[in-house]
Tab-separated table of C-alpha atoms and ligand atoms in Angstrom:
chain	number	residue	atom	x	y	z
A	1	MET	CA	-0.115	-0.231	0.306
A	2	ASP	CA	2.793	2.351	-1.309
A	3	ASP	CA	1.271	4.820	-3.178
A	4	VAL	CA	-2.575	4.824	-0.931
A	5	THR	CA	-2.901	7.755	0.891
A	6	GLN	CA	-6.176	8.459	3.237
A	7	ARG	CA	-8.331	9.420	0.002
A	8	LYS	CA	-12.258	10.455	0.658
A	9	VAL	CA	-13.963	7.714	-0.900
A	10	VAL	CA	-18.315	8.127	-1.482
A	11	VAL	CA	-19.825	5.584	-3.362
A	12	VAL	CA	-23.157	5.759	-4.061
A	13	GLY	CA	-25.279	2.467	-4.430
A	14	GLY	CA	-25.457	0.323	-1.542
A	15	GLY	CA	-26.161	-2.730	-3.081
A	16	ALA	CA	-23.717	-5.534	-4.280
A	17	ALA	CA	-21.456	-3.328	-6.564
A	18	GLY	CA	-21.753	-0.714	-3.954
A	19	MET	CA	-20.889	-2.980	-1.061
A	20	LEU	CA	-18.026	-4.741	-2.536
A	21	ALA	CA	-16.744	-1.407	-3.777
A	22	ALA	CA	-17.141	0.360	-0.217
A	23	TRP	CA	-15.261	-2.648	1.545
A	24	ALA	CA	-12.158	-2.815	-0.362
A	25	ALA	CA	-12.174	0.786	-0.811
A	26	ALA	CA	-12.101	1.325	2.605
A	27	LYS	CA	-9.541	-2.347	2.448
A	28	ALA	CA	-6.824	-0.190	0.684
A	29	GLY	CA	-6.678	2.575	3.062
A	30	ALA	CA	-9.428	5.269	2.068
A	31	HIS	CA	-11.399	7.002	4.137
A	32	VAL	CA	-14.740	5.983	2.304
A	33	THR	CA	-18.857	7.074	2.805
A	34	LEU	CA	-21.409	5.192	1.606
A	35	LEU	CA	-24.434	5.654	0.746
A	36	GLU	CA	-27.686	4.709	0.078
A	37	LYS	CA	-30.525	6.105	-0.429
A	38	MET	CA	-33.181	3.148	1.222
A	39	GLU	CA	-33.152	2.479	5.170
A	40	ARG	CA	-31.267	-0.488	4.480
A	41	LEU	CA	-28.584	-1.967	3.012
A	42	GLY	CA	-29.126	-4.579	-0.565
A	43	THR	CA	-32.867	-4.136	-1.283
A	44	LYS	CA	-32.238	-5.963	-4.332
A	45	ILE	CA	-29.726	-8.734	-3.106
A	46	LEU	CA	-32.729	-9.697	-0.814
A	47	ILE	CA	-35.056	-10.792	-3.796
A	48	SER	CA	-32.067	-12.156	-5.676
A	49	GLY	CA	-33.103	-15.739	-6.390
A	50	GLY	CA	-36.087	-15.579	-5.286
A	51	GLY	CA	-34.785	-14.574	-1.669
A	52	LYS	CA	-31.935	-17.344	-1.688
A	53	CYS	CA	-29.583	-15.356	-3.220
A	54	ASN	CA	-27.564	-17.164	-6.476
A	55	LEU	CA	-24.349	-15.581	-5.210
A	56	CYS	CA	-21.862	-16.403	-8.637
A	57	HIS	CA	-21.048	-19.382	-10.586
A	58	ALA	CA	-19.018	-22.188	-9.221
A	59	GLY	CA	-16.316	-22.776	-12.302
A	60	PRO	CA	-12.952	-21.347	-13.870
A	61	MET	CA	-13.200	-17.209	-14.766
A	62	ASP	CA	-12.573	-17.850	-17.740
A	63	ASP	CA	-15.282	-19.917	-18.411
A	64	VAL	CA	-17.416	-17.819	-15.989
A	65	ARG	CA	-17.035	-14.734	-18.566
A	66	ASN	CA	-17.660	-16.251	-21.320
A	67	LYS	CA	-21.046	-16.656	-20.772
A	68	PHE	CA	-21.493	-12.895	-21.034
A	69	ARG	CA	-21.845	-11.490	-24.932
A	70	HIS	CA	-18.109	-11.496	-26.392
A	71	ASN	CA	-18.316	-7.200	-25.770
A	72	GLU	CA	-18.678	-7.849	-22.146
A	73	ALA	CA	-16.598	-11.084	-21.617
A	74	ASN	CA	-13.587	-8.742	-22.627
A	75	PHE	CA	-14.625	-6.108	-20.308
A	76	LEU	CA	-15.201	-8.193	-17.329
A	77	ARG	CA	-11.746	-10.044	-18.276
A	78	ASN	CA	-8.823	-7.681	-15.507
A	79	ALA	CA	-12.313	-7.595	-12.862
A	80	PHE	CA	-12.897	-11.857	-13.274
A	81	ARG	CA	-9.330	-11.571	-12.772
A	82	VAL	CA	-8.664	-9.451	-9.664
A	83	PHE	CA	-11.736	-10.898	-7.743
A	84	THR	CA	-13.049	-14.010	-8.310
A	85	ASN	CA	-16.202	-16.398	-7.318
A	86	ASP	CA	-13.615	-17.562	-4.514
A	87	ASP	CA	-12.308	-14.516	-3.228
A	88	TYR	CA	-16.161	-13.302	-2.541
A	89	LEU	CA	-17.213	-17.136	-1.658
A	90	LYS	CA	-14.491	-16.992	0.968
A	91	LEU	CA	-15.469	-13.593	2.242
A	92	LEU	CA	-18.848	-15.363	3.178
A	93	THR	CA	-16.787	-18.359	4.503
A	94	ASP	CA	-14.524	-15.985	6.551
A	95	LYS	CA	-17.589	-14.631	8.111
A	96	GLY	CA	-19.630	-17.739	8.685
A	97	LEU	CA	-21.761	-18.609	6.353
A	98	GLU	CA	-21.887	-21.621	5.121
A	99	VAL	CA	-22.432	-22.502	0.520
A	100	TYR	CA	-23.159	-24.967	-1.605
A	101	THR	CA	-22.752	-26.116	-5.143
A	102	ARG	CA	-26.284	-27.167	-6.925
A	103	PRO	CA	-25.403	-29.901	-10.070
A	104	ASP	CA	-25.961	-27.262	-12.559
A	105	GLY	CA	-23.305	-24.688	-10.843
A	106	ARG	CA	-25.247	-22.048	-9.438
A	107	ILE	CA	-23.825	-21.100	-6.228
A	108	PHE	CA	-26.540	-20.575	-2.939
A	109	PRO	CA	-25.850	-19.702	1.056
A	110	GLU	CA	-25.968	-23.331	2.382
A	111	PRO	CA	-30.135	-23.008	3.692
A	112	PRO	CA	-31.793	-22.611	6.395
A	113	ALA	CA	-29.749	-19.516	5.342
A	114	ASP	CA	-30.710	-16.801	2.908
A	115	ALA	CA	-30.284	-13.669	0.895
A	116	LYS	CA	-31.012	-11.824	4.680
A	117	ASP	CA	-27.420	-13.546	5.634
A	118	VAL	CA	-26.012	-12.444	2.675
A	119	VAL	CA	-26.457	-9.276	3.016
A	120	GLU	CA	-25.735	-9.193	6.812
A	121	VAL	CA	-22.414	-10.935	6.545
A	122	MET	CA	-22.158	-7.477	4.016
A	123	GLU	CA	-23.109	-5.148	5.243
A	124	ALA	CA	-20.989	-6.996	9.211
A	125	ILE	CA	-17.677	-6.432	6.990
A	126	VAL	CA	-19.075	-3.168	5.023
A	127	ARG	CA	-18.917	-1.708	8.771
A	128	GLU	CA	-16.123	-3.955	10.366
A	129	ALA	CA	-14.069	-2.414	7.616
A	130	GLY	CA	-14.763	1.785	8.817
A	131	VAL	CA	-17.268	2.539	6.218
A	132	ASN	CA	-18.882	5.398	6.833
A	133	VAL	CA	-22.675	3.868	5.549
A	134	VAL	CA	-25.802	6.524	5.288
A	135	LEU	CA	-29.225	5.166	5.158
A	136	GLY	CA	-31.377	6.920	3.969
A	137	ALA	CA	-29.472	8.931	1.918
A	138	LYS	CA	-31.410	10.109	-1.773
A	139	ILE	CA	-28.249	11.469	-4.485
A	140	HIS	CA	-29.700	13.704	-6.216
A	141	GLY	CA	-26.865	14.355	-8.939
A	142	VAL	CA	-23.095	13.820	-9.210
A	143	LEU	CA	-20.313	17.082	-9.251
A	144	VAL	CA	-17.810	17.626	-11.703
A	145	THR	CA	-15.598	20.526	-12.094
A	146	ASN	CA	-12.806	20.553	-14.914
A	147	ASP	CA	-13.820	17.404	-15.678
A	148	LYS	CA	-13.233	15.812	-12.716
A	149	ALA	CA	-16.017	14.431	-9.851
A	150	ILE	CA	-15.853	16.496	-7.014
A	151	GLY	CA	-18.455	14.999	-4.928
A	152	VAL	CA	-22.426	14.232	-4.971
A	153	GLU	CA	-25.652	16.604	-4.269
A	154	MET	CA	-27.655	14.755	-1.413
A	155	ASP	CA	-31.788	15.132	-2.859
A	156	ASP	CA	-31.952	18.378	0.409
A	157	GLY	CA	-29.598	20.306	-1.855
A	158	SER	CA	-26.538	19.422	0.763
A	159	ARG	CA	-22.874	18.539	-1.022
A	160	ILE	CA	-20.722	15.682	-0.315
A	161	GLY	CA	-16.739	16.163	-0.880
A	162	ALA	CA	-15.051	13.817	-2.390
A	163	ASP	CA	-11.316	12.980	-3.755
A	164	ALA	CA	-13.341	9.500	-5.894
A	165	LEU	CA	-16.278	9.085	-6.525
A	166	ILE	CA	-18.260	5.316	-7.305
A	167	ILE	CA	-21.236	4.817	-8.510
A	168	ALA	CA	-22.972	1.954	-8.082
A	169	VAL	CA	-26.847	2.276	-8.300
A	170	GLY	CA	-27.508	-0.265	-10.912
A	171	GLY	CA	-29.906	-0.568	-12.801
A	172	SER	CA	-34.026	0.553	-13.191
A	173	SER	CA	-35.505	-2.951	-12.547
A	174	TYR	CA	-38.014	-3.147	-9.862
A	175	PRO	CA	-37.964	0.205	-8.322
A	176	LEU	CA	-39.630	-0.666	-5.137
A	177	THR	CA	-35.871	-2.020	-4.539
A	178	GLY	CA	-34.396	1.414	-5.239
A	179	CYS	CA	-33.087	1.410	-8.253
A	180	THR	CA	-35.021	3.871	-10.425
A	181	GLY	CA	-31.990	4.447	-13.365
A	182	ASP	CA	-30.863	7.235	-11.955
A	183	GLY	CA	-27.331	6.990	-12.477
A	184	TRP	CA	-28.295	6.770	-16.352
A	185	LYS	CA	-29.808	9.759	-16.602
A	186	TRP	CA	-26.354	11.711	-14.485
A	187	MET	CA	-23.879	9.701	-17.038
A	188	ALA	CA	-26.092	11.171	-20.043
A	189	SER	CA	-25.387	14.864	-18.728
A	190	LEU	CA	-22.264	14.353	-17.845
A	191	GLY	CA	-21.195	13.297	-22.157
A	192	HIS	CA	-21.842	9.623	-21.596
A	193	THR	CA	-23.369	7.051	-23.971
A	194	VAL	CA	-25.844	4.792	-22.628
A	195	VAL	CA	-26.955	1.898	-24.281
A	196	PRO	CA	-30.237	1.987	-25.387
A	197	LEU	CA	-31.964	0.052	-22.099
A	198	THR	CA	-33.644	-3.320	-22.627
A	199	ALA	CA	-35.811	-5.995	-20.560
A	200	ALA	CA	-33.056	-8.996	-20.335
A	201	LEU	CA	-34.087	-12.071	-18.071
A	202	ALA	CA	-37.435	-11.758	-17.769
A	203	PRO	CA	-40.952	-12.792	-17.591
A	204	LEU	CA	-43.045	-12.745	-21.431
A	205	TYR	CA	-46.200	-11.524	-21.806
A	206	LEU	CA	-47.683	-13.258	-24.904
A	207	GLU	CA	-50.629	-12.066	-26.487
A	208	GLU	CA	-54.241	-13.147	-26.699
A	209	SER	CA	-53.950	-17.082	-28.912
A	210	PRO	CA	-55.916	-20.454	-28.860
A	211	ASN	CA	-52.694	-21.766	-27.872
A	212	TRP	CA	-52.208	-20.431	-24.801
A	213	ALA	CA	-54.716	-19.355	-22.470
A	214	ALA	CA	-54.224	-17.193	-18.953
A	215	ASP	CA	-55.607	-19.772	-16.840
A	216	TRP	CA	-52.599	-22.206	-17.437
A	217	SER	CA	-51.190	-20.249	-14.631
A	218	GLY	CA	-49.417	-21.961	-12.545
A	219	VAL	CA	-48.793	-25.542	-14.711
A	220	SER	CA	-44.939	-25.760	-15.067
A	221	LEU	CA	-43.332	-27.441	-17.310
A	222	ARG	CA	-40.149	-29.288	-16.907
A	223	ASP	CA	-36.773	-29.677	-18.734
A	224	CYS	CA	-38.220	-28.035	-22.252
A	225	VAL	CA	-36.316	-25.925	-24.749
A	226	LEU	CA	-38.244	-22.553	-25.111
A	227	ARG	CA	-37.599	-21.173	-28.771
A	228	ALA	CA	-37.849	-17.489	-29.628
A	229	ARG	CA	-38.192	-17.031	-33.007
A	230	ALA	CA	-38.848	-14.132	-35.363
A	231	VAL	CA	-42.320	-14.083	-37.640
A	232	ASN	CA	-42.449	-14.763	-41.296
A	233	ALA	CA	-44.475	-12.654	-44.106
A	234	GLN	CA	-47.092	-15.224	-43.743
A	235	GLY	CA	-47.229	-14.213	-40.158
A	236	ASP	CA	-45.763	-17.881	-39.497
A	237	LYS	CA	-42.463	-18.940	-37.511
A	238	GLY	CA	-39.695	-17.721	-39.170
A	239	LYS	CA	-35.995	-17.601	-38.164
A	240	GLU	CA	-34.570	-19.201	-34.538
A	241	ARG	CA	-33.201	-15.477	-33.017
A	242	MET	CA	-32.444	-17.348	-29.641
A	243	ARG	CA	-33.263	-20.694	-27.081
A	244	TRP	CA	-32.712	-21.761	-23.782
A	245	ARG	CA	-33.477	-25.409	-21.377
A	246	GLY	CA	-35.104	-25.741	-18.501
A	247	ASP	CA	-37.582	-25.148	-16.767
A	248	MET	CA	-41.111	-23.132	-17.940
A	249	LEU	CA	-43.772	-21.581	-15.764
A	250	PHE	CA	-47.511	-20.322	-16.943
A	251	THR	CA	-47.870	-17.247	-15.733
A	252	HIS	CA	-51.420	-15.888	-15.855
A	253	LYS	CA	-50.395	-12.996	-18.563
A	254	GLY	CA	-48.377	-15.569	-20.481
A	255	ILE	CA	-44.641	-17.545	-19.201
A	256	SER	CA	-42.047	-17.432	-16.964
A	257	GLY	CA	-39.383	-19.697	-15.176
A	258	PRO	CA	-35.475	-19.898	-16.561
A	259	VAL	CA	-36.349	-20.660	-20.441
A	260	SER	CA	-38.318	-17.570	-20.950
A	261	LEU	CA	-35.660	-15.353	-18.272
A	262	GLY	CA	-33.485	-17.415	-20.884
A	263	VAL	CA	-35.101	-15.856	-24.804
A	264	ALA	CA	-36.256	-12.338	-22.648
A	265	ARG	CA	-32.642	-10.268	-23.983
A	266	GLU	CA	-33.060	-11.886	-27.475
A	267	ILE	CA	-36.911	-10.490	-28.315
A	268	ALA	CA	-36.513	-7.703	-26.369
A	269	GLU	CA	-33.580	-6.296	-29.146
A	270	ALA	CA	-35.521	-7.196	-31.771
A	271	TRP	CA	-38.658	-5.293	-30.553
A	272	PRO	CA	-40.252	-3.487	-32.266
A	273	GLU	CA	-40.275	-7.179	-34.647
A	274	SER	CA	-42.416	-9.548	-33.495
A	275	SER	CA	-41.436	-13.210	-31.965
A	276	LEU	CA	-43.025	-16.167	-31.802
A	277	ALA	CA	-42.615	-18.663	-29.033
A	278	GLU	CA	-42.235	-21.864	-28.589
A	279	VAL	CA	-41.738	-24.529	-26.979
A	280	ASP	CA	-40.315	-27.887	-27.435
A	281	LEU	CA	-41.020	-30.580	-24.690
A	282	PHE	CA	-38.785	-33.190	-25.606
A	283	PRO	CA	-35.603	-31.131	-26.596
A	284	ASP	CA	-33.709	-35.191	-26.176
A	285	MET	CA	-36.184	-36.822	-29.002
A	286	ARG	CA	-36.082	-36.126	-32.151
A	287	GLU	CA	-39.525	-35.894	-34.083
A	288	ASP	CA	-38.724	-39.450	-35.028
A	289	GLN	CA	-37.721	-41.071	-32.222
A	290	LEU	CA	-41.081	-39.563	-30.523
A	291	ARG	CA	-42.677	-40.523	-33.538
A	292	GLU	CA	-41.119	-44.205	-32.764
A	293	GLU	CA	-42.284	-43.642	-28.913
A	294	ILE	CA	-45.411	-42.783	-29.767
A	295	ASP	CA	-46.113	-45.625	-32.229
A	296	LYS	CA	-45.202	-48.118	-29.462
A	297	TRP	CA	-47.230	-46.730	-27.186
A	298	CYS	CA	-50.312	-47.838	-29.557
A	299	LEU	CA	-48.928	-50.880	-29.815
A	300	ASN	CA	-48.637	-51.582	-26.256
A	301	TYR	CA	-51.686	-49.326	-24.978
A	302	PRO	CA	-54.536	-50.309	-27.314
A	303	ARG	CA	-57.054	-49.732	-25.440
A	304	ARG	CA	-56.053	-46.081	-23.628
A	305	SER	CA	-57.314	-42.839	-25.326
A	306	VAL	CA	-55.184	-40.424	-26.571
A	307	GLY	CA	-55.919	-38.363	-23.741
A	308	ALA	CA	-53.956	-40.816	-21.521
A	309	LEU	CA	-51.304	-40.652	-23.676
A	310	LEU	CA	-51.712	-37.148	-23.635
A	311	GLU	CA	-51.409	-36.918	-19.841
A	312	SER	CA	-48.362	-39.000	-19.983
A	313	VAL	CA	-46.340	-36.716	-21.351
A	314	ALA	CA	-47.559	-33.174	-20.587
A	315	PRO	CA	-49.747	-32.092	-17.000
A	316	ALA	CA	-53.249	-32.921	-17.684
A	317	ARG	CA	-54.237	-29.037	-17.784
A	318	LEU	CA	-51.947	-28.943	-20.392
A	319	ALA	CA	-53.491	-32.335	-22.706
A	320	ARG	CA	-56.937	-30.607	-24.521
A	321	PRO	CA	-54.805	-27.787	-25.757
A	322	ILE	CA	-52.017	-29.681	-27.067
A	323	ALA	CA	-55.125	-31.510	-28.807
A	324	ARG	CA	-56.305	-28.777	-29.479
A	325	VAL	CA	-53.308	-27.937	-31.327
A	326	ALA	CA	-52.411	-30.902	-32.753
A	327	MET	CA	-56.462	-31.346	-33.666
A	328	LEU	CA	-56.794	-34.595	-31.863
A	329	ASP	CA	-59.865	-35.892	-31.172
A	330	MET	CA	-59.313	-37.317	-27.027
A	331	GLU	CA	-61.197	-40.365	-27.101
A	332	VAL	CA	-59.779	-42.039	-29.859
A	333	LYS	CA	-58.247	-45.320	-28.905
A	334	GLY	CA	-54.874	-46.154	-29.361
A	335	ALA	CA	-55.153	-48.455	-31.924
A	336	TYR	CA	-57.184	-46.271	-33.790
A	337	PHE	CA	-54.815	-43.283	-33.486
A	338	ILE	CA	-54.105	-42.809	-37.418
A	339	ALA	CA	-50.421	-42.024	-38.482
A	340	LYS	CA	-51.515	-38.927	-39.813
A	341	ALA	CA	-52.635	-37.890	-36.445
A	342	ARG	CA	-49.678	-39.398	-34.764
A	343	GLN	CA	-47.380	-37.445	-36.909
A	344	ARG	CA	-49.368	-33.864	-36.155
A	345	LEU	CA	-49.058	-34.981	-32.365
A	346	VAL	CA	-45.560	-35.101	-32.598
A	347	VAL	CA	-44.791	-31.561	-34.473
A	348	ALA	CA	-46.710	-30.529	-32.508
A	349	LEU	CA	-45.027	-31.738	-29.309
A	350	LYS	CA	-41.540	-30.475	-30.898
A	351	GLY	CA	-42.611	-27.819	-31.507
A	352	TRP	CA	-45.903	-25.662	-29.655
A	353	VAL	CA	-46.131	-22.293	-31.007
A	354	LEU	CA	-47.406	-20.641	-27.753
A	355	GLY	CA	-48.163	-17.062	-29.849
A	356	LYS	CA	-46.486	-14.144	-30.190
A	357	VAL	CA	-44.471	-12.199	-27.410
A	358	ARG	CA	-46.760	-8.886	-26.716
A	359	ALA	CA	-43.785	-7.336	-23.981
A	360	VAL	CA	-40.735	-8.245	-22.181
A	361	PRO	CA	-40.912	-5.794	-18.928
A	362	LEU	CA	-38.482	-4.014	-18.156
A	363	GLU	CA	-39.179	-3.449	-14.696
A	364	ARG	CA	-39.783	-7.132	-13.882
A	365	GLY	CA	-36.312	-8.119	-14.995
A	366	GLU	CA	-33.554	-9.350	-13.101
A	367	VAL	CA	-31.728	-7.244	-14.921
A	368	VAL	CA	-31.655	-4.607	-17.091
A	369	ALA	CA	-29.490	-5.196	-20.492
A	370	GLY	CA	-27.972	-1.499	-21.710
A	371	GLY	CA	-26.266	1.201	-20.000
A	372	VAL	CA	-23.178	3.107	-20.068
A	373	ALA	CA	-21.055	2.551	-23.318
A	374	LEU	CA	-18.274	-0.083	-22.124
A	375	GLY	CA	-15.682	1.640	-24.509
A	376	GLU	CA	-16.114	4.356	-22.412
A	377	VAL	CA	-14.884	2.847	-18.708
A	378	ASP	CA	-11.135	2.214	-18.276
A	379	ASN	CA	-11.277	-2.029	-17.535
A	380	ARG	CA	-8.131	-2.072	-15.473
A	381	THR	CA	-9.819	0.660	-12.750
A	382	MET	CA	-13.595	1.143	-13.543
A	383	MET	CA	-12.635	4.948	-13.636
A	384	SER	CA	-14.820	6.542	-16.418
A	385	ARG	CA	-12.935	7.901	-19.684
A	386	LYS	CA	-14.877	11.427	-20.157
A	387	ILE	CA	-14.691	12.113	-16.177
A	388	SER	CA	-11.538	11.610	-13.805
A	389	GLU	CA	-11.657	10.164	-10.048
A	390	LEU	CA	-15.769	9.105	-11.463
A	391	TYR	CA	-15.612	5.069	-11.246
A	392	LEU	CA	-18.936	3.134	-11.862
A	393	CYS	CA	-19.370	-0.885	-10.927
A	394	GLY	CA	-22.458	-3.154	-11.384
A	395	GLU	CA	-25.438	-2.846	-13.469
A	396	ILE	CA	-25.001	0.748	-14.241
A	397	LEU	CA	-23.352	-0.643	-16.938
A	398	ASP	CA	-23.582	-1.779	-20.676
A	399	ILE	CA	-23.926	-5.484	-19.011
A	400	ALA	CA	-26.326	-7.745	-18.503
A	401	GLY	CA	-24.636	-11.804	-17.668
A	402	PRO	CA	-27.548	-14.985	-18.166
A	403	VAL	CA	-29.048	-16.002	-15.308
A	404	GLY	CA	-27.432	-18.381	-12.367
A	405	GLY	CA	-25.655	-15.958	-10.880
A	406	TYR	CA	-23.242	-14.068	-13.349
A	407	ASN	CA	-24.904	-11.305	-12.999
A	408	LEU	CA	-24.021	-10.516	-9.268
A	409	GLN	CA	-20.564	-12.065	-9.757
A	410	ALA	CA	-20.149	-9.064	-12.808
A	411	ALA	CA	-21.342	-6.542	-9.328
A	412	TRP	CA	-18.500	-7.920	-6.950
A	413	SER	CA	-16.012	-8.110	-9.332
A	414	THR	CA	-16.765	-4.749	-10.704
A	415	GLY	CA	-17.166	-3.000	-7.367
A	416	PHE	CA	-13.824	-4.513	-6.283
A	417	VAL	CA	-11.668	-3.271	-8.769
A	418	ALA	CA	-13.876	0.260	-8.579
A	419	GLY	CA	-13.163	0.823	-4.665
A	420	GLN	CA	-9.668	-0.427	-4.857
A	421	ALA	CA	-8.887	1.963	-7.997
A	422	ALA	CA	-11.103	4.880	-6.400
A	423	ALA	CA	-8.276	4.531	-3.002
A	424	ALA	CA	-5.238	4.563	-5.128
A	425	LEU	CA	-3.468	7.649	-5.930
A	426	PRO	CA	-5.126	8.474	-9.822
A	427	ARG	CA	-2.732	6.163	-12.653
A	428	THR	CA	-0.578	8.393	-14.572
A	429	ASP	CA	-0.569	6.668	-17.882
B	501	FAD	C1	-36.087	-10.422	-8.738
B	501	FAD	C2	-34.904	-10.735	-8.867
B	501	FAD	C3	-33.412	-11.326	-8.471
B	501	FAD	C4	-32.269	-12.275	-8.982
B	501	FAD	N1	-31.974	-12.865	-8.585
B	501	FAD	C5	-30.149	-12.592	-9.083
B	501	FAD	C6	-29.291	-13.868	-8.515
B	501	FAD	O1	-30.362	-14.859	-7.593
B	501	FAD	N2	-28.611	-14.195	-8.975
B	501	FAD	C7	-27.640	-13.058	-9.289
B	501	FAD	O2	-26.269	-13.159	-9.642
B	501	FAD	N3	-28.434	-11.863	-9.688
B	501	FAD	C8	-30.039	-11.832	-8.853
B	501	FAD	N4	-29.919	-11.107	-10.065
B	501	FAD	C9	-29.503	-9.119	-10.589
B	501	FAD	C10	-28.419	-8.803	-9.592
B	501	FAD	O3	-29.617	-8.788	-8.670
B	501	FAD	C11	-28.519	-7.600	-10.523
B	501	FAD	O4	-27.300	-8.207	-11.022
B	501	FAD	C12	-27.198	-6.809	-8.796
B	501	FAD	O5	-27.594	-6.864	-7.610
B	501	FAD	C13	-26.825	-5.487	-9.274
B	501	FAD	O6	-26.192	-5.229	-8.361
B	501	FAD	P1	-25.730	-3.851	-8.355
B	501	FAD	O7	-25.102	-2.930	-6.941
B	501	FAD	O8	-25.285	-2.510	-9.417
B	501	FAD	O9	-27.485	-2.462	-7.795
B	501	FAD	P2	-28.078	-2.989	-6.512
B	501	FAD	O10	-27.793	-4.832	-6.092
B	501	FAD	O11	-29.468	-2.922	-7.721
B	501	FAD	O12	-27.683	-2.071	-6.281
B	501	FAD	C14	-28.084	-0.460	-6.393
B	501	FAD	C15	-28.629	0.365	-4.797
B	501	FAD	O13	-28.032	1.632	-5.427
B	501	FAD	C16	-29.416	2.427	-4.786
B	501	FAD	N5	-29.670	3.489	-5.676
B	501	FAD	C17	-30.424	3.950	-6.657
B	501	FAD	N6	-30.175	4.918	-6.729
B	501	FAD	C18	-30.094	5.455	-6.004
B	501	FAD	C19	-28.995	7.386	-6.036
B	501	FAD	N7	-30.350	7.937	-5.825
B	501	FAD	N8	-29.554	7.556	-4.213
B	501	FAD	C20	-28.741	6.410	-3.706
B	501	FAD	N9	-28.469	5.376	-3.442
B	501	FAD	C21	-29.787	4.696	-4.648
B	501	FAD	C22	-30.553	1.784	-4.259
B	501	FAD	O14	-31.419	1.641	-3.763
B	501	FAD	C23	-29.426	0.332	-4.846
B	501	FAD	O15	-30.001	-0.034	-3.232
B	501	FAD	C24	-31.533	-10.886	-9.414
B	501	FAD	C25	-32.171	-9.597	-9.896
B	501	FAD	C26	-33.673	-9.350	-9.561
B	501	FAD	C27	-34.943	-8.421	-9.724
């Protein structure tokens, strides 16, 4: 710490990136004030992973990084090298919070611990590092003189000066968590490019369609593939935009669950071009293999009805809708289930078009895609290339990873880099 003096660092936003940044800056010797507009820290962390908090993803950091889009992965290279998933987990386990890894690589606190315990531990390490935490502190704007950040203006008009300012105010989804997109307005007014914002990791709202009904709400499909497709000139299935494999949940407005989150960003980005949602209930089988299975079933159960077959391959509430899509008579017995009808069933099970996507609600997304353009931020320090001593970390940046702990990892790692750099004397290169 030879080149570090007691710099006055102000961090705005007490979420994932802000807490990590404040802790890292204090550990690096700075005098740190953390300003959070809500009456508690980490409100969004509390609802993460359905309250369980998917902390990060297991595996080598290059693998974690490569789950992001190419330009985001490049930007994150340094931060993911400097502060890894293991580094973050060590912070928690050193404070006695045990974690476990699911077979799919997602890491959570070991139950009964959950997101509340994560926030508690984070708050404890921040306070123990000597950070001055101010809650209920809504920041109105950033103070800049001669292209250098010098502090912030509070909502009541008072000002707080800083040698270095870290902005970690997150995105604009779930605004009740305190995230109302304030940072993007500030950055745009300072001359930063804000890449257009779209929903990512969000549910899909579907248009009214004979192939989907609001009263299926609550029905889930295990391990299916959801494909987002363009609509062709005939209003029919066009080219595939994105696919995601996992579980799917019907809601009263459309669909949700991992597969919906997985395709949401591509659908939102294609807007105003329409997208169709199409589901494959048998992703491990080719059409001919599924056809063979249905043929076998008909041989084995000649007296059972097609309705019984459908209930054996899909949730009972979906048997009738699938029969309608495939134009099948549910009462027909296996022995009389003709070849053409069997083929229509195969086609329906492998590519059931639920309908057009009406909306991908940005405010319901786990993360917002778009944000401060990455080319305008130095990824070695997270400092703005336009305003010196202004550091940006977390979701305010144009980064949106997939579901699986990737977004919190991006917040932890970029927060750490910003904190360390803000506490150090300015670079001269
Ligand atoms: C429902 C849901 C579930 C999620 N689950 C997961 C998950 O399991 N795993 C995962 O990796 N990611 C998950 N995410 C995404 C993850 O929570 C975010 O990527 C992450 O919190 C972003 O961190 P951040 O620090 O940038 O922003 P945030 O954690 O959102 O923190 C920003 C903070 O800034 C404060 N703030 C905003 N404006 C001001 C202002 N003007 N003045 C002062 N303070 C201000 C806010 O109150 C907030 O506390 C989930 C998100 C949601 C919405």
